[in-house]
Amino acid sequence: MRPSPDGTTAPRRPAAATRPAGEHGGVVLFTDGRDWHLRRLKAAFASRGLQPVIASLRDVVFDTAARPAVRVPGFDDEVPRAALVRGIAAGSFEAITMRLGVLHALEASGVAVWNPAGAVERCVDKSATSLIFAARGLPTPATFVTESRPRAAAFVADAAGSLVLKPLFGAQGKGIRRIDRPEELPEPEDIGGVYYLQRYIAPADGVFRDYRLFVSGGRVVDAMVRESATWITNVHQGAKPFAYAAPREARDLAVAAADSVGATFAGVDLIADGQGGFMVLEVNSMPAWKGLQSVASVDVADVLVGDVLAAAGLASRPALVAAG
């Protein structure tokens, strides 16, 4: 027997290798993009004789008169056995709420959902992840969040050093700013009405860098260090990735950070704390890994796919094998 996400048990099903090549094998891959990441994931599934259903969460419907009530494209009278969430398209608050509801419903039905809705919800809200890190005692820069510009200005005035203002919902280094004086704060309408301010950690050696560790199934798959000519160290903003043999302390912190938000896989961003240790900046529940793959020693997509199938009882957990 294997535990299902809601704590009950379900019988272990036959491994994917027993299924005909080309069959979806009960797997759906949720995405709205047709990009490099999708091609890598499809290749990883194909190497196992599977062609997962590629669908958008916007195409899933609820039909309470039907069984199952969650109607996923390609699954007429059943729910998938595994769902890999590569992306959730932008939409209205109502649309995003329903799409997350789809993931909640699938998980409640015993589907192995990677990442589960709860993890996505926590990770997309930087304030929620910061609070969780603090509650878990994970080292992270001091953070202040408010909807009030006067309160934010007072925090900036009292801060000893620079702060980083980040969009509450955001990724790839877009929209972040260094703040040194209260008057540098933008108006609320320019930042979605929320001031998320985090203490800026200056590099001890003057080199701007951070660390991305890809976690899957409770272990670090691979890691990179990103170095930049500016303090923004995202690859999409011009930073350069390099292979990184993460020390035990960094690996343990990355795994703990992913676990704290309930993420089954994640891109975890760390920064040196200036005293020989690390701090966690954020956890990405739908991480890109093209930059990481360019310097990685393993096929990240292959490991991720193997872990998803193992979680659904469709395959054995894969070992980490250096890419050829």
PDB file of C-alpha atoms in Angstrom, residues 4-207:
ATOM      1  CA  SER A   4      -2.169   9.126  -0.850  1.00  0.00           C
ATOM      2  CA  PRO A   5      -1.893  12.912  -0.393  1.00  0.00           C
ATOM      3  CA  ASP A   6      -4.938  13.008   1.913  1.00  0.00           C
ATOM      4  CA  GLY A   7      -3.385  10.492   4.314  1.00  0.00           C
ATOM      5  CA  THR A   8      -5.386   7.446   3.233  1.00  0.00           C
ATOM      6  CA  THR A   9      -3.887   4.472   1.470  1.00  0.00           C
ATOM      7  CA  ALA A  10      -4.299   3.225  -2.064  1.00  0.00           C
ATOM      8  CA  PRO A  11      -3.072   0.046  -3.732  1.00  0.00           C
ATOM      9  CA  ARG A  12       0.208   0.277  -5.579  1.00  0.00           C
ATOM     10  CA  ARG A  13      -0.365   0.210  -9.309  1.00  0.00           C
ATOM     11  CA  PRO A  14       1.799  -1.486 -11.939  1.00  0.00           C
ATOM     12  CA  ALA A  15       4.957   0.277 -13.046  1.00  0.00           C
ATOM     13  CA  ALA A  16       4.915   2.385 -16.184  1.00  0.00           C
ATOM     14  CA  ALA A  17       7.178  -0.130 -17.918  1.00  0.00           C
ATOM     15  CA  THR A  18       4.236  -2.557 -18.126  1.00  0.00           C
ATOM     16  CA  ARG A  19       2.173  -0.078 -20.158  1.00  0.00           C
ATOM     17  CA  PRO A  20       2.210   0.155 -23.958  1.00  0.00           C
ATOM     18  CA  ALA A  21       4.649   2.705 -25.392  1.00  0.00           C
ATOM     19  CA  GLY A  22       2.937   5.929 -26.369  1.00  0.00           C
ATOM     20  CA  GLU A  23       0.157   5.670 -23.791  1.00  0.00           C
ATOM     21  CA  HIS A  24      -0.250   8.553 -21.332  1.00  0.00           C
ATOM     22  CA  GLY A  25      -0.058   6.093 -18.447  1.00  0.00           C
ATOM     23  CA  GLY A  26      -2.405   8.176 -16.316  1.00  0.00           C
ATOM     24  CA  VAL A  27      -0.142  11.239 -16.359  1.00  0.00           C
ATOM     25  CA  VAL A  28      -1.109  14.823 -17.141  1.00  0.00           C
ATOM     26  CA  LEU A  29       1.343  17.683 -17.530  1.00  0.00           C
ATOM     27  CA  PHE A  30      -0.286  21.052 -16.862  1.00  0.00           C
ATOM     28  CA  THR A  31       1.231  23.927 -18.802  1.00  0.00           C
ATOM     29  CA  ASP A  32       0.274  26.780 -21.092  1.00  0.00           C
ATOM     30  CA  GLY A  33       3.728  27.154 -22.628  1.00  0.00           C
ATOM     31  CA  ARG A  34       5.294  25.281 -25.514  1.00  0.00           C
ATOM     32  CA  ASP A  35       8.901  25.930 -24.647  1.00  0.00           C
ATOM     33  CA  TRP A  36      12.274  24.341 -23.947  1.00  0.00           C
ATOM     34  CA  HIS A  37      11.078  23.017 -20.586  1.00  0.00           C
ATOM     35  CA  LEU A  38       8.120  21.218 -22.119  1.00  0.00           C
ATOM     36  CA  ARG A  39      10.367  19.608 -24.730  1.00  0.00           C
ATOM     37  CA  ARG A  40      12.737  18.356 -22.013  1.00  0.00           C
ATOM     38  CA  LEU A  41       9.884  16.967 -19.943  1.00  0.00           C
ATOM     39  CA  LYS A  42       8.274  15.240 -22.925  1.00  0.00           C
ATOM     40  CA  ALA A  43      11.617  13.653 -23.789  1.00  0.00           C
ATOM     41  CA  ALA A  44      12.006  12.410 -20.225  1.00  0.00           C
ATOM     42  CA  PHE A  45       8.535  10.846 -20.306  1.00  0.00           C
ATOM     43  CA  ALA A  46       9.146   9.406 -23.780  1.00  0.00           C
ATOM     44  CA  SER A  47      12.305   7.666 -22.552  1.00  0.00           C
ATOM     45  CA  ARG A  48       9.972   5.738 -20.225  1.00  0.00           C
ATOM     46  CA  GLY A  49       7.496   4.886 -22.983  1.00  0.00           C
ATOM     47  CA  LEU A  50       4.968   7.527 -21.919  1.00  0.00           C
ATOM     48  CA  GLN A  51       3.277  10.399 -23.697  1.00  0.00           C
ATOM     49  CA  PRO A  52       1.507  12.390 -20.984  1.00  0.00           C
ATOM     50  CA  VAL A  53      -1.579  14.398 -21.733  1.00  0.00           C
ATOM     51  CA  ILE A  54      -0.497  18.030 -22.172  1.00  0.00           C
ATOM     52  CA  ALA A  55      -3.266  20.273 -20.880  1.00  0.00           C
ATOM     53  CA  SER A  56      -3.994  23.698 -19.484  1.00  0.00           C
ATOM     54  CA  LEU A  57      -5.632  24.048 -16.099  1.00  0.00           C
ATOM     55  CA  ARG A  58      -8.034  26.460 -17.754  1.00  0.00           C
ATOM     56  CA  ASP A  59      -9.465  23.510 -19.733  1.00  0.00           C
ATOM     57  CA  VAL A  60     -10.385  21.468 -16.641  1.00  0.00           C
ATOM     58  CA  VAL A  61     -14.038  21.644 -15.568  1.00  0.00           C
ATOM     59  CA  PHE A  62     -16.021  20.686 -12.492  1.00  0.00           C
ATOM     60  CA  ASP A  63     -19.180  18.651 -13.123  1.00  0.00           C
ATOM     61  CA  THR A  64     -20.777  17.627  -9.852  1.00  0.00           C
ATOM     62  CA  ALA A  65     -23.288  15.410 -11.649  1.00  0.00           C
ATOM     63  CA  ALA A  66     -20.511  13.306 -13.178  1.00  0.00           C
ATOM     64  CA  ARG A  67     -18.042  10.808 -11.802  1.00  0.00           C
ATOM     65  CA  PRO A  68     -15.361  11.895 -11.500  1.00  0.00           C
ATOM     66  CA  ALA A  69     -16.508  15.448 -10.875  1.00  0.00           C
ATOM     67  CA  VAL A  70     -13.144  16.825 -11.991  1.00  0.00           C
ATOM     68  CA  ARG A  71     -13.017  16.524 -15.768  1.00  0.00           C
ATOM     69  CA  VAL A  72      -9.439  16.620 -17.078  1.00  0.00           C
ATOM     70  CA  PRO A  73      -8.915  16.636 -20.868  1.00  0.00           C
ATOM     71  CA  GLY A  74      -7.871  13.180 -22.054  1.00  0.00           C
ATOM     72  CA  PHE A  75      -9.377  11.434 -18.997  1.00  0.00           C
ATOM     73  CA  ASP A  76     -13.028  10.769 -19.769  1.00  0.00           C
ATOM     74  CA  ASP A  77     -14.112   8.579 -16.873  1.00  0.00           C
ATOM     75  CA  GLU A  78     -11.165   8.722 -14.502  1.00  0.00           C
ATOM     76  CA  VAL A  79      -8.792  11.122 -12.841  1.00  0.00           C
ATOM     77  CA  PRO A  80      -5.070  11.066 -13.634  1.00  0.00           C
ATOM     78  CA  ARG A  81      -2.713   9.140 -11.423  1.00  0.00           C
ATOM     79  CA  ALA A  82      -0.026  11.835 -11.564  1.00  0.00           C
ATOM     80  CA  ALA A  83      -0.160  15.535 -12.405  1.00  0.00           C
ATOM     81  CA  LEU A  84       2.977  17.603 -12.977  1.00  0.00           C
ATOM     82  CA  VAL A  85       2.318  21.339 -12.769  1.00  0.00           C
ATOM     83  CA  ARG A  86       4.792  23.138 -15.013  1.00  0.00           C
ATOM     84  CA  GLY A  87       2.856  26.394 -15.160  1.00  0.00           C
ATOM     85  CA  ILE A  88      -0.361  28.222 -14.381  1.00  0.00           C
ATOM     86  CA  ALA A  89      -1.369  30.904 -16.875  1.00  0.00           C
ATOM     87  CA  ALA A  90      -2.082  34.458 -15.783  1.00  0.00           C
ATOM     88  CA  GLY A  91      -5.743  35.255 -15.275  1.00  0.00           C
ATOM     89  CA  SER A  92      -8.320  36.941 -13.102  1.00  0.00           C
ATOM     90  CA  PHE A  93      -8.400  36.327  -9.365  1.00  0.00           C
ATOM     91  CA  GLU A  94     -11.449  34.129  -9.951  1.00  0.00           C
ATOM     92  CA  ALA A  95      -9.743  32.100 -12.678  1.00  0.00           C
ATOM     93  CA  ILE A  96      -6.579  31.519 -10.648  1.00  0.00           C
ATOM     94  CA  THR A  97      -8.695  30.522  -7.648  1.00  0.00           C
ATOM     95  CA  MET A  98     -10.508  27.901  -9.721  1.00  0.00           C
ATOM     96  CA  ARG A  99      -7.280  26.532 -11.201  1.00  0.00           C
ATOM     97  CA  LEU A 100      -5.817  26.093  -7.745  1.00  0.00           C
ATOM     98  CA  GLY A 101      -9.123  24.492  -6.762  1.00  0.00           C
ATOM     99  CA  VAL A 102      -8.555  21.949  -9.534  1.00  0.00           C
ATOM    100  CA  LEU A 103      -5.223  20.987  -7.975  1.00  0.00           C
ATOM    101  CA  HIS A 104      -6.784  20.773  -4.507  1.00  0.00           C
ATOM    102  CA  ALA A 105      -9.556  18.530  -5.872  1.00  0.00           C
ATOM    103  CA  LEU A 106      -7.151  16.248  -7.715  1.00  0.00           C
ATOM    104  CA  GLU A 107      -4.995  15.857  -4.629  1.00  0.00           C
ATOM    105  CA  ALA A 108      -8.077  15.053  -2.539  1.00  0.00           C
ATOM    106  CA  SER A 109      -8.900  12.357  -5.107  1.00  0.00           C
ATOM    107  CA  GLY A 110      -5.571  10.640  -4.480  1.00  0.00           C
ATOM    108  CA  VAL A 111      -3.699  12.043  -7.479  1.00  0.00           C
ATOM    109  CA  ALA A 112       0.032  12.638  -6.986  1.00  0.00           C
ATOM    110  CA  VAL A 113       0.096  16.372  -7.722  1.00  0.00           C
ATOM    111  CA  TRP A 114       3.521  18.009  -8.116  1.00  0.00           C
ATOM    112  CA  ASN A 115       3.450  20.687  -6.854  1.00  0.00           C
ATOM    113  CA  PRO A 116       0.304  20.522  -4.740  1.00  0.00           C
ATOM    114  CA  ALA A 117      -1.892  23.617  -4.644  1.00  0.00           C
ATOM    115  CA  GLY A 118      -0.907  24.488  -1.088  1.00  0.00           C
ATOM    116  CA  ALA A 119       2.756  24.722  -2.042  1.00  0.00           C
ATOM    117  CA  VAL A 120       1.959  26.870  -5.076  1.00  0.00           C
ATOM    118  CA  GLU A 121      -0.155  29.202  -2.945  1.00  0.00           C
ATOM    119  CA  ARG A 122       2.566  29.614  -0.325  1.00  0.00           C
ATOM    120  CA  CYS A 123       5.381  30.110  -2.820  1.00  0.00           C
ATOM    121  CA  VAL A 124       3.620  32.634  -5.030  1.00  0.00           C
ATOM    122  CA  ASP A 125       3.129  34.895  -1.993  1.00  0.00           C
ATOM    123  CA  LYS A 126       6.574  35.997  -0.816  1.00  0.00           C
ATOM    124  CA  SER A 127       5.170  37.280   2.472  1.00  0.00           C
ATOM    125  CA  ALA A 128       3.752  33.841   3.270  1.00  0.00           C
ATOM    126  CA  THR A 129       7.068  32.116   2.586  1.00  0.00           C
ATOM    127  CA  SER A 130       8.967  34.661   4.688  1.00  0.00           C
ATOM    128  CA  LEU A 131       6.637  34.068   7.625  1.00  0.00           C
ATOM    129  CA  ILE A 132       7.031  30.303   7.258  1.00  0.00           C
ATOM    130  CA  PHE A 133      10.824  30.563   7.145  1.00  0.00           C
ATOM    131  CA  ALA A 134      10.795  32.663  10.306  1.00  0.00           C
ATOM    132  CA  ALA A 135       8.393  30.287  12.076  1.00  0.00           C
ATOM    133  CA  ARG A 136      10.602  27.308  11.160  1.00  0.00           C
ATOM    134  CA  GLY A 137      13.726  29.090  12.351  1.00  0.00           C
ATOM    135  CA  LEU A 138      15.310  29.032   8.884  1.00  0.00           C
ATOM    136  CA  PRO A 139      17.901  31.771   8.341  1.00  0.00           C
ATOM    137  CA  THR A 140      16.453  34.442   6.048  1.00  0.00           C
ATOM    138  CA  PRO A 141      16.927  38.211   5.702  1.00  0.00           C
ATOM    139  CA  ALA A 142      14.755  40.398   7.937  1.00  0.00           C
ATOM    140  CA  THR A 143      11.548  41.202   6.087  1.00  0.00           C
ATOM    141  CA  PHE A 144       8.800  43.805   6.500  1.00  0.00           C
ATOM    142  CA  VAL A 145       5.493  43.759   4.594  1.00  0.00           C
ATOM    143  CA  THR A 146       2.731  46.352   4.640  1.00  0.00           C
ATOM    144  CA  GLU A 147       0.104  47.993   2.454  1.00  0.00           C
ATOM    145  CA  SER A 148       0.852  51.384   4.042  1.00  0.00           C
ATOM    146  CA  ARG A 149       3.408  53.634   2.364  1.00  0.00           C
ATOM    147  CA  PRO A 150       3.929  55.680   5.575  1.00  0.00           C
ATOM    148  CA  ARG A 151       4.685  52.498   7.532  1.00  0.00           C
ATOM    149  CA  ALA A 152       7.042  51.332   4.800  1.00  0.00           C
ATOM    150  CA  ALA A 153       8.750  54.734   4.817  1.00  0.00           C
ATOM    151  CA  ALA A 154       9.205  54.555   8.584  1.00  0.00           C
ATOM    152  CA  PHE A 155      10.759  51.094   8.252  1.00  0.00           C
ATOM    153  CA  VAL A 156      13.169  52.342   5.588  1.00  0.00           C
ATOM    154  CA  ALA A 157      14.122  55.335   7.740  1.00  0.00           C
ATOM    155  CA  ASP A 158      14.881  53.091  10.714  1.00  0.00           C
ATOM    156  CA  ALA A 159      16.746  50.444   8.727  1.00  0.00           C
ATOM    157  CA  ALA A 160      20.503  50.175   9.069  1.00  0.00           C
ATOM    158  CA  GLY A 161      21.488  49.878   5.411  1.00  0.00           C
ATOM    159  CA  SER A 162      19.790  49.182   2.119  1.00  0.00           C
ATOM    160  CA  LEU A 163      16.561  47.272   1.594  1.00  0.00           C
ATOM    161  CA  VAL A 164      15.267  45.360  -1.403  1.00  0.00           C
ATOM    162  CA  LEU A 165      11.717  46.047  -2.562  1.00  0.00           C
ATOM    163  CA  LYS A 166      10.236  43.042  -4.382  1.00  0.00           C
ATOM    164  CA  PRO A 167       6.864  42.454  -6.040  1.00  0.00           C
ATOM    165  CA  LEU A 168       4.804  40.207  -3.783  1.00  0.00           C
ATOM    166  CA  PHE A 169       3.991  38.128  -6.864  1.00  0.00           C
ATOM    167  CA  GLY A 170       6.952  38.019  -9.199  1.00  0.00           C
ATOM    168  CA  ALA A 171       9.830  36.008 -10.610  1.00  0.00           C
ATOM    169  CA  GLN A 172      12.987  36.171 -12.734  1.00  0.00           C
ATOM    170  CA  GLY A 173      14.234  39.288 -10.962  1.00  0.00           C
ATOM    171  CA  LYS A 174      11.613  41.512 -12.564  1.00  0.00           C
ATOM    172  CA  GLY A 175      10.490  44.641 -10.728  1.00  0.00           C
ATOM    173  CA  ILE A 176      12.887  44.475  -7.782  1.00  0.00           C
ATOM    174  CA  ARG A 177      14.537  47.687  -6.536  1.00  0.00           C
ATOM    175  CA  ARG A 178      17.148  48.794  -4.035  1.00  0.00           C
ATOM    176  CA  ILE A 179      15.766  51.265  -1.497  1.00  0.00           C
ATOM    177  CA  ASP A 180      18.025  53.484   0.600  1.00  0.00           C
ATOM    178  CA  ARG A 181      15.755  56.428   1.475  1.00  0.00           C
ATOM    179  CA  PRO A 182      12.018  56.663   2.207  1.00  0.00           C
ATOM    180  CA  GLU A 183      11.434  58.994  -0.733  1.00  0.00           C
ATOM    181  CA  GLU A 184      12.606  56.237  -3.103  1.00  0.00           C
ATOM    182  CA  LEU A 185       9.522  54.157  -2.327  1.00  0.00           C
ATOM    183  CA  PRO A 186       7.104  54.034  -5.270  1.00  0.00           C
ATOM    184  CA  GLU A 187       3.429  54.824  -4.955  1.00  0.00           C
ATOM    185  CA  PRO A 188       1.177  51.899  -3.959  1.00  0.00           C
ATOM    186  CA  GLU A 189      -0.489  51.680  -7.376  1.00  0.00           C
ATOM    187  CA  ASP A 190       2.916  51.044  -8.967  1.00  0.00           C
ATOM    188  CA  ILE A 191       3.561  47.892  -6.923  1.00  0.00           C
ATOM    189  CA  GLY A 192       0.167  46.276  -6.537  1.00  0.00           C
ATOM    190  CA  GLY A 193      -0.495  48.016  -3.232  1.00  0.00           C
ATOM    191  CA  VAL A 194       1.948  45.941  -1.149  1.00  0.00           C
ATOM    192  CA  TYR A 195       5.427  46.888   0.088  1.00  0.00           C
ATOM    193  CA  TYR A 196       7.564  43.766   0.546  1.00  0.00           C
ATOM    194  CA  LEU A 197      10.881  44.959   1.934  1.00  0.00           C
ATOM    195  CA  GLN A 198      13.817  42.705   2.704  1.00  0.00           C
ATOM    196  CA  ARG A 199      17.210  43.579   4.166  1.00  0.00           C
ATOM    197  CA  TYR A 200      19.859  43.764   1.475  1.00  0.00           C
ATOM    198  CA  ILE A 201      22.771  41.402   2.144  1.00  0.00           C
ATOM    199  CA  ALA A 202      25.939  42.841   0.587  1.00  0.00           C
ATOM    200  CA  PRO A 203      28.555  40.361  -0.692  1.00  0.00           C
ATOM    201  CA  ALA A 204      31.515  40.038   1.631  1.00  0.00           C
ATOM    202  CA  ASP A 205      33.991  39.830  -1.266  1.00  0.00           C
ATOM    203  CA  GLY A 206      32.323  42.378  -3.556  1.00  0.00           C
ATOM    204  CA  VAL A 207      31.147  39.748  -6.065  1.00  0.00           C
TER     205      VAL A 207
END
